[in-house]
Amino acid sequence: MSKLGIIYDYQFLDHKIDTFSPENPDRLKNLYIEIANPKYAHLYKKYLPQVITSNLLHRIHSEFYIEQLRSFSFCINPYSYDKDTYLMEDSLYVAKLSSGSNIVLIDALMNNEIDIGFSLCRPPGHHALPERGMGYCIFNNASISTRYLLDKYNINKILILDFDVHHGNGTEEIFYSNNNVLTVSIHQRNIFPFTGHVQDVGIEEGKGYNINIPVYPQYGDEEYLYLFDNIIKKICEEYNPDFFIVSAGYDGHMDDNTSDTTLTYIGYQNIIRRIKSYIQTMNNKKALFLLEGGYNPNVLERCILDTLEELSTSYTNIHLTEQSSRAQLLVEKEIKPILKEYWPSIF
Ligand SMILES: [Zn+2]
């Protein structure tokens, strides 16, 4: 049975505006109430968030960018910095708390207090570039966590798997020429941020260490599970990372209107079960999950509770998906021709 550590905190709800944005405190409010229910207490150990230090933040984001955020957070129009990513007086503090929470969980993982961590924080991070926040993301939490593992713990083989329905463009860009970090993103094609093409495999030493699996609209459980079983599983096994970071977004659910994919609760449970089995085959079975998107609060709450339940049990019985003609076509026509040079195991 895995020891699971989580972080949730009402301070994460302080990043907010008066008008509606899909990325708002209601995404997590009810989840926090529910998760505090004693019936879930056996699932996890709770850790307290911490604000990230400037030194760590600067390993990914420049002082200029942070200063820019600070000045925009006092503008009258919260959208004066970016059309999606609002900035208010508390936004910078909450974003620093969000990034710092992952560091708390990494230390707990590396001290062997827990096996898997899940930071239930906001704002999300995977779209944030070193010099630019976008897509509701201010600091790139997955990248800061990865940089911390590289620098502090000398872990030089890190896999970042991003299953948010939007491409993790910030994470991709930050490690695009790095061969110590394998970035894998499965996302819907041709939606925000309109990046994440199969051909984008990395550059220089990082060539082959960036994998994009852009799915078509209307893909659902069958197609996703086929792609996990036939591409992602094989790559995880071949790479055999020393640390697993999961950018967990639940906005590909059929009832989340930011995407056209049709994943169900069962589909997400099966995705998590698969990721758990990949983690269990690693030498160093350490993994950090961090929350990215998911914009239907009810869907997000149930998906996260299911995920915690799944991650905390030892049950790993996986029924491999039979066939999916649509996903098979994507694999044969688009993915294999590009990736065969770098990842022979997918054949
Ligand atoms: Zn998303």
Short mmCIF file of C-alpha atoms and ligand atoms in Angstrom, two decimals:
data_model
loop_
_atom_site.label_atom_id
_atom_site.label_comp_id
_atom_site.label_asym_id
_atom_site.label_seq_id
_atom_site.Cartn_x
_atom_site.Cartn_y
_atom_site.Cartn_z
CA MET A 1 0.00 0.00 0.00
CA SER A 2 1.40 3.39 -0.99
CA LYS A 3 1.87 6.10 1.61
CA LEU A 4 0.20 9.15 0.17
CA GLY A 5 0.92 12.74 1.18
CA ILE A 6 -1.26 15.63 0.08
CA ILE A 7 -1.42 19.38 0.43
CA TYR A 8 -4.61 21.41 0.35
CA ASP A 9 -5.13 24.75 2.00
CA TYR A 10 -7.79 27.45 2.00
CA GLN A 11 -5.12 30.03 1.16
CA PHE A 12 -5.14 28.60 -2.38
CA LEU A 13 -8.64 30.09 -2.72
CA ASP A 14 -7.37 33.66 -2.21
CA HIS A 15 -6.41 34.06 -5.87
CA LYS A 16 -9.74 35.31 -7.24
CA ILE A 17 -11.65 38.04 -9.05
CA ASP A 18 -15.22 39.33 -8.82
CA THR A 19 -16.18 38.36 -12.37
CA PHE A 20 -16.34 34.82 -13.69
CA SER A 21 -13.26 32.93 -14.79
CA PRO A 22 -13.15 29.15 -15.34
CA GLU A 23 -10.07 29.13 -13.07
CA ASN A 24 -11.67 30.21 -9.79
CA PRO A 25 -11.73 29.15 -6.12
CA ASP A 26 -14.95 27.17 -6.61
CA ARG A 27 -12.89 24.60 -8.49
CA LEU A 28 -11.52 23.39 -5.15
CA LYS A 29 -13.74 24.77 -2.40
CA ASN A 30 -16.06 21.79 -2.04
CA LEU A 31 -13.24 19.34 -2.54
CA TYR A 32 -11.40 20.83 0.43
CA ILE A 33 -14.52 20.50 2.59
CA GLU A 34 -15.10 16.93 1.47
CA ILE A 35 -11.52 15.80 1.77
CA ALA A 36 -11.39 16.98 5.38
CA ASN A 37 -14.14 14.46 6.18
CA PRO A 38 -12.72 11.86 8.60
CA LYS A 39 -13.84 9.08 6.25
CA TYR A 40 -10.93 10.03 3.95
CA ALA A 41 -8.38 10.43 6.73
CA HIS A 42 -6.98 6.93 6.21
CA LEU A 43 -6.08 7.75 2.61
CA TYR A 44 -3.43 10.37 3.18
CA LYS A 45 -1.07 12.30 5.41
CA LYS A 46 -1.62 16.05 5.20
CA TYR A 47 1.26 18.47 4.82
CA LEU A 48 1.25 22.24 5.15
CA PRO A 49 2.10 24.49 2.21
CA GLN A 50 5.10 26.78 2.19
CA VAL A 51 5.92 29.80 0.09
CA ILE A 52 8.67 29.05 -2.40
CA THR A 53 12.01 30.78 -1.86
CA SER A 54 13.14 33.40 -4.36
CA ASN A 55 16.23 31.35 -5.15
CA LEU A 56 14.20 28.37 -6.27
CA LEU A 57 11.72 30.47 -8.20
CA HIS A 58 14.57 32.16 -10.05
CA ARG A 59 15.86 28.82 -11.30
CA ILE A 60 12.95 28.92 -13.77
CA HIS A 61 11.52 32.45 -13.76
CA SER A 62 13.49 35.69 -14.02
CA GLU A 63 13.41 38.53 -11.51
CA PHE A 64 12.17 40.77 -14.32
CA TYR A 65 9.12 38.54 -14.86
CA ILE A 66 8.32 38.37 -11.14
CA GLU A 67 8.60 42.15 -10.84
CA GLN A 68 6.34 42.50 -13.86
CA LEU A 69 3.74 40.27 -12.17
CA ARG A 70 4.01 42.30 -9.00
CA SER A 71 3.34 45.60 -10.75
CA PHE A 72 0.47 44.21 -12.85
CA SER A 73 -1.18 42.74 -9.75
CA PHE A 74 -1.88 46.30 -8.58
CA CYS A 75 -3.49 47.43 -11.87
CA ILE A 76 -7.19 48.27 -11.82
CA ASN A 77 -7.91 45.81 -14.62
CA PRO A 78 -6.99 42.29 -13.40
CA TYR A 79 -6.54 41.21 -17.03
CA SER A 80 -4.07 43.94 -17.97
CA TYR A 81 -1.21 41.41 -17.98
CA ASP A 82 -2.88 38.59 -19.94
CA LYS A 83 -6.36 38.04 -21.37
CA ASP A 84 -6.90 34.78 -19.42
CA THR A 85 -4.54 35.00 -16.49
CA TYR A 86 -5.92 37.53 -14.04
CA LEU A 87 -3.64 39.07 -11.43
CA MET A 88 -4.90 40.50 -8.16
CA GLU A 89 -3.17 41.64 -5.01
CA ASP A 90 -2.99 38.12 -3.51
CA SER A 91 -2.21 36.31 -6.76
CA LEU A 92 1.55 36.38 -6.50
CA TYR A 93 1.51 35.09 -2.93
CA VAL A 94 -0.86 32.25 -3.80
CA ALA A 95 1.20 31.31 -6.86
CA LYS A 96 4.32 31.17 -4.67
CA LEU A 97 2.45 29.01 -2.17
CA SER A 98 1.34 26.72 -4.99
CA SER A 99 4.92 26.25 -6.23
CA GLY A 100 6.30 25.87 -2.72
CA SER A 101 3.82 23.12 -1.82
CA ASN A 102 5.36 20.84 -4.37
CA ILE A 103 8.77 21.39 -2.77
CA VAL A 104 7.36 20.37 0.63
CA LEU A 105 6.05 17.14 -0.87
CA ILE A 106 9.31 16.43 -2.73
CA ASP A 107 11.24 16.69 0.55
CA ALA A 108 8.73 14.33 2.19
CA LEU A 109 9.14 11.90 -0.71
CA MET A 110 12.92 12.05 -0.65
CA ASN A 111 12.94 11.57 3.14
CA ASN A 112 10.88 8.41 2.61
CA GLU A 113 7.98 9.74 4.64
CA ILE A 114 5.63 9.08 1.72
CA ASP A 115 5.68 7.24 -1.63
CA ILE A 116 3.39 9.49 -3.64
CA GLY A 117 2.52 13.15 -3.16
CA PHE A 118 -0.41 15.09 -4.59
CA SER A 119 -0.43 18.87 -4.39
CA LEU A 120 -4.04 20.04 -4.70
CA CYS A 121 -3.06 23.59 -5.37
CA ARG A 122 -3.98 26.46 -7.65
CA PRO A 123 -3.28 28.38 -9.80
CA PRO A 124 -2.06 25.65 -12.18
CA GLY A 125 1.35 25.89 -13.85
CA HIS A 126 2.00 23.93 -17.03
CA HIS A 127 1.38 26.78 -19.50
CA ALA A 128 3.69 29.23 -17.72
CA LEU A 129 6.84 30.09 -19.66
CA PRO A 130 9.99 31.41 -17.95
CA GLU A 131 9.11 34.98 -18.91
CA ARG A 132 5.38 34.82 -19.43
CA GLY A 133 2.31 33.64 -17.58
CA MET A 134 -0.61 32.38 -19.68
CA GLY A 135 -3.59 30.05 -19.64
CA TYR A 136 -4.35 30.71 -15.94
CA CYS A 137 -0.76 29.71 -15.07
CA ILE A 138 1.65 32.04 -13.26
CA PHE A 139 4.59 29.84 -12.20
CA ASN A 140 5.46 26.54 -13.82
CA ASN A 141 5.10 24.24 -10.82
CA ALA A 142 6.13 21.03 -12.60
CA SER A 143 9.28 22.67 -13.94
CA ILE A 144 10.26 24.25 -10.63
CA SER A 145 9.80 20.87 -8.94
CA THR A 146 11.88 19.17 -11.60
CA ARG A 147 14.65 21.76 -11.33
CA TYR A 148 14.66 21.26 -7.55
CA LEU A 149 15.07 17.50 -7.96
CA LEU A 150 17.91 18.00 -10.44
CA ASP A 151 19.74 20.53 -8.28
CA LYS A 152 19.09 19.46 -4.71
CA TYR A 153 18.83 15.69 -5.03
CA ASN A 154 20.94 15.06 -8.14
CA ILE A 155 18.17 13.07 -9.74
CA ASN A 156 19.05 13.08 -13.40
CA LYS A 157 16.31 10.98 -14.92
CA ILE A 158 12.95 12.59 -14.43
CA LEU A 159 9.77 11.87 -16.32
CA ILE A 160 7.03 14.50 -16.49
CA LEU A 161 3.76 13.04 -17.70
CA ASP A 162 1.09 15.64 -18.45
CA PHE A 163 -2.43 14.34 -19.05
CA ASP A 164 -4.23 17.68 -18.82
CA VAL A 165 -6.31 18.06 -21.99
CA HIS A 166 -4.30 21.14 -22.97
CA HIS A 167 -0.72 20.84 -24.12
CA GLY A 168 1.85 21.60 -21.39
CA ASN A 169 3.68 24.13 -23.57
CA GLY A 170 5.57 25.81 -20.72
CA THR A 171 7.00 22.58 -19.38
CA GLU A 172 7.93 21.50 -22.90
CA GLU A 173 9.76 24.73 -23.62
CA ILE A 174 11.69 24.79 -20.35
CA PHE A 175 13.22 21.33 -20.85
CA TYR A 176 13.24 21.26 -24.65
CA SER A 177 17.01 20.84 -24.94
CA ASN A 178 17.47 18.79 -21.74
CA ASN A 179 18.18 15.06 -21.81
CA ASN A 180 17.76 14.61 -18.05
CA VAL A 181 14.06 15.25 -18.28
CA LEU A 182 11.62 13.35 -20.48
CA THR A 183 8.42 15.32 -21.05
CA VAL A 184 5.36 13.42 -22.28
CA SER A 185 2.10 15.22 -22.95
CA ILE A 186 -1.19 13.69 -24.09
CA HIS A 187 -3.65 16.43 -25.01
CA GLN A 188 -6.34 17.48 -27.45
CA ARG A 189 -4.91 18.98 -30.64
CA ASN A 190 -5.88 22.36 -32.06
CA ILE A 191 -7.12 23.90 -28.84
CA PHE A 192 -5.32 26.29 -26.51
CA PRO A 193 -2.32 26.77 -26.55
CA PHE A 194 -2.22 25.35 -30.11
CA THR A 195 1.20 23.72 -29.60
CA GLY A 196 2.14 20.10 -28.86
CA HIS A 197 2.69 18.59 -32.30
CA VAL A 198 4.08 15.06 -32.66
CA GLN A 199 7.02 16.45 -34.64
CA ASP A 200 8.19 18.56 -31.69
CA VAL A 201 10.64 16.08 -30.20
CA GLY A 202 13.18 18.41 -28.58
CA ILE A 203 16.45 19.92 -29.77
CA GLU A 204 20.18 19.39 -29.22
CA GLU A 205 20.80 16.95 -26.36
CA GLY A 206 17.08 17.01 -25.65
CA LYS A 207 16.17 15.52 -29.02
CA GLY A 208 13.86 12.58 -28.46
CA TYR A 209 13.13 13.67 -24.88
CA ASN A 210 9.91 15.50 -25.69
CA ILE A 211 6.92 13.43 -26.66
CA ASN A 212 3.58 14.80 -27.76
CA ILE A 213 0.47 12.71 -28.25
CA PRO A 214 -2.14 15.09 -29.65
CA VAL A 215 -5.53 13.37 -29.66
CA TYR A 216 -8.51 14.24 -31.81
CA PRO A 217 -11.77 15.76 -30.53
CA GLN A 218 -14.26 13.10 -29.39
CA TYR A 219 -11.54 10.74 -28.24
CA GLY A 220 -12.60 9.15 -24.98
CA ASP A 221 -11.77 6.28 -22.63
CA GLU A 222 -11.14 3.68 -25.31
CA GLU A 223 -8.72 5.83 -27.29
CA TYR A 224 -6.90 7.23 -24.27
CA LEU A 225 -6.39 3.81 -22.70
CA TYR A 226 -5.15 2.41 -26.00
CA LEU A 227 -2.58 5.22 -26.17
CA PHE A 228 -1.52 4.64 -22.56
CA ASP A 229 -1.13 0.89 -23.15
CA ASN A 230 0.60 1.13 -26.51
CA ILE A 231 2.75 4.25 -26.24
CA ILE A 232 3.03 5.74 -22.75
CA LYS A 233 3.50 2.43 -20.89
CA LYS A 234 6.28 1.32 -23.23
CA ILE A 235 8.07 4.65 -23.03
CA CYS A 236 7.86 4.67 -19.22
CA GLU A 237 9.31 1.17 -19.08
CA GLU A 238 12.08 1.93 -21.56
CA TYR A 239 13.02 5.19 -19.87
CA ASN A 240 12.71 3.83 -16.31
CA PRO A 241 12.79 7.21 -14.58
CA ASP A 242 14.21 7.85 -11.12
CA PHE A 243 11.37 10.24 -10.35
CA PHE A 244 7.89 10.60 -11.80
CA ILE A 245 6.09 13.92 -11.97
CA VAL A 246 2.48 13.94 -13.09
CA SER A 247 0.82 17.12 -14.31
CA ALA A 248 -2.71 15.99 -13.52
CA GLY A 249 -5.51 17.84 -15.30
CA TYR A 250 -9.07 16.59 -15.41
CA ASP A 251 -10.44 18.93 -18.07
CA GLY A 252 -10.70 16.18 -20.69
CA HIS A 253 -13.83 14.89 -18.94
CA MET A 254 -16.96 14.77 -21.10
CA ASP A 255 -18.68 17.26 -18.77
CA ASP A 256 -15.85 19.80 -18.80
CA ASN A 257 -16.61 22.36 -21.47
CA THR A 258 -13.04 23.50 -22.05
CA SER A 259 -12.42 20.48 -24.31
CA ASP A 260 -14.16 18.18 -26.78
CA THR A 261 -12.77 14.90 -25.47
CA THR A 262 -15.18 12.50 -23.78
CA LEU A 263 -13.30 10.89 -20.90
CA THR A 264 -15.47 9.51 -18.08
CA TYR A 265 -14.84 8.95 -14.36
CA ILE A 266 -14.04 5.33 -15.14
CA GLY A 267 -11.63 6.47 -17.84
CA TYR A 268 -9.73 8.69 -15.41
CA GLN A 269 -9.65 5.90 -12.81
CA ASN A 270 -8.11 3.63 -15.40
CA ILE A 271 -5.57 6.27 -16.39
CA ILE A 272 -4.53 6.73 -12.75
CA ARG A 273 -4.36 2.98 -12.21
CA ARG A 274 -2.04 2.70 -15.19
CA ILE A 275 0.20 5.53 -13.99
CA LYS A 276 0.34 3.87 -10.58
CA SER A 277 1.46 0.63 -12.19
CA TYR A 278 4.21 2.48 -14.12
CA ILE A 279 5.40 4.02 -10.86
CA GLN A 280 5.50 0.61 -9.22
CA THR A 281 7.78 -0.78 -11.92
CA MET A 282 10.38 1.96 -11.36
CA ASN A 283 13.47 1.32 -9.24
CA ASN A 284 12.80 4.39 -7.14
CA LYS A 285 9.03 4.35 -6.81
CA LYS A 286 8.62 8.05 -6.07
CA ALA A 287 6.02 10.24 -7.72
CA LEU A 288 4.63 13.73 -7.33
CA PHE A 289 1.22 14.57 -8.73
CA LEU A 290 0.38 18.23 -9.10
CA LEU A 291 -2.93 19.67 -10.09
CA GLU A 292 -3.26 21.46 -13.41
CA GLY A 293 -6.69 22.01 -15.01
CA GLY A 294 -10.22 20.78 -14.44
CA TYR A 295 -12.92 23.43 -14.69
CA ASN A 296 -16.14 21.67 -13.75
CA PRO A 297 -15.93 21.71 -9.94
CA ASN A 298 -18.15 18.65 -9.45
CA VAL A 299 -16.20 16.63 -11.97
CA LEU A 300 -12.90 17.77 -10.54
CA GLU A 301 -13.92 16.88 -6.99
CA ARG A 302 -14.95 13.38 -7.91
CA CYS A 303 -11.93 12.77 -10.15
CA ILE A 304 -9.52 13.88 -7.42
CA LEU A 305 -11.21 11.78 -4.74
CA ASP A 306 -11.11 8.79 -7.10
CA THR A 307 -7.44 9.50 -7.78
CA LEU A 308 -6.55 9.63 -4.07
CA GLU A 309 -8.46 6.41 -3.49
CA GLU A 310 -6.70 4.76 -6.41
CA LEU A 311 -3.23 5.96 -5.42
CA SER A 312 -3.56 4.86 -1.82
CA THR A 313 -4.54 1.27 -2.52
CA SER A 314 -2.30 -1.51 -3.72
CA TYR A 315 -4.85 -2.76 -6.24
CA THR A 316 -3.30 -2.63 -9.70
CA ASN A 317 -5.32 -5.04 -11.77
CA ILE A 318 -5.34 -3.61 -15.26
CA HIS A 319 -7.34 -4.91 -18.16
CA LEU A 320 -5.45 -3.84 -21.21
CA THR A 321 -7.69 -2.24 -23.78
CA GLU A 322 -8.65 -4.39 -26.67
CA GLN A 323 -8.55 -2.26 -29.74
CA SER A 324 -9.33 1.22 -30.79
CA SER A 325 -9.24 1.68 -34.52
CA ARG A 326 -9.07 5.46 -34.29
CA ALA A 327 -6.22 5.51 -31.79
CA GLN A 328 -4.42 2.74 -33.64
CA LEU A 329 -4.50 4.83 -36.80
CA LEU A 330 -3.05 7.80 -34.90
CA VAL A 331 -0.26 5.60 -33.54
CA GLU A 332 0.62 3.96 -36.85
CA LYS A 333 0.27 6.99 -39.14
CA GLU A 334 1.47 9.85 -36.96
CA ILE A 335 3.26 8.78 -33.80
CA LYS A 336 5.41 5.79 -34.72
CA PRO A 337 7.00 7.36 -37.83
CA ILE A 338 8.29 10.23 -35.69
CA LEU A 339 9.19 8.43 -32.46
CA LYS A 340 10.63 5.17 -33.85
CA GLU A 341 14.07 6.77 -34.10
CA TYR A 342 14.14 7.53 -30.37
CA TRP A 343 11.93 4.96 -28.67
CA PRO A 344 12.33 1.52 -30.27
CA SER A 345 10.19 -0.14 -27.59
CA ILE A 346 6.97 1.24 -29.05
CA PHE A 347 7.30 -1.23 -31.94
ZN ZN B 1 -6.08 22.21 -19.17
#
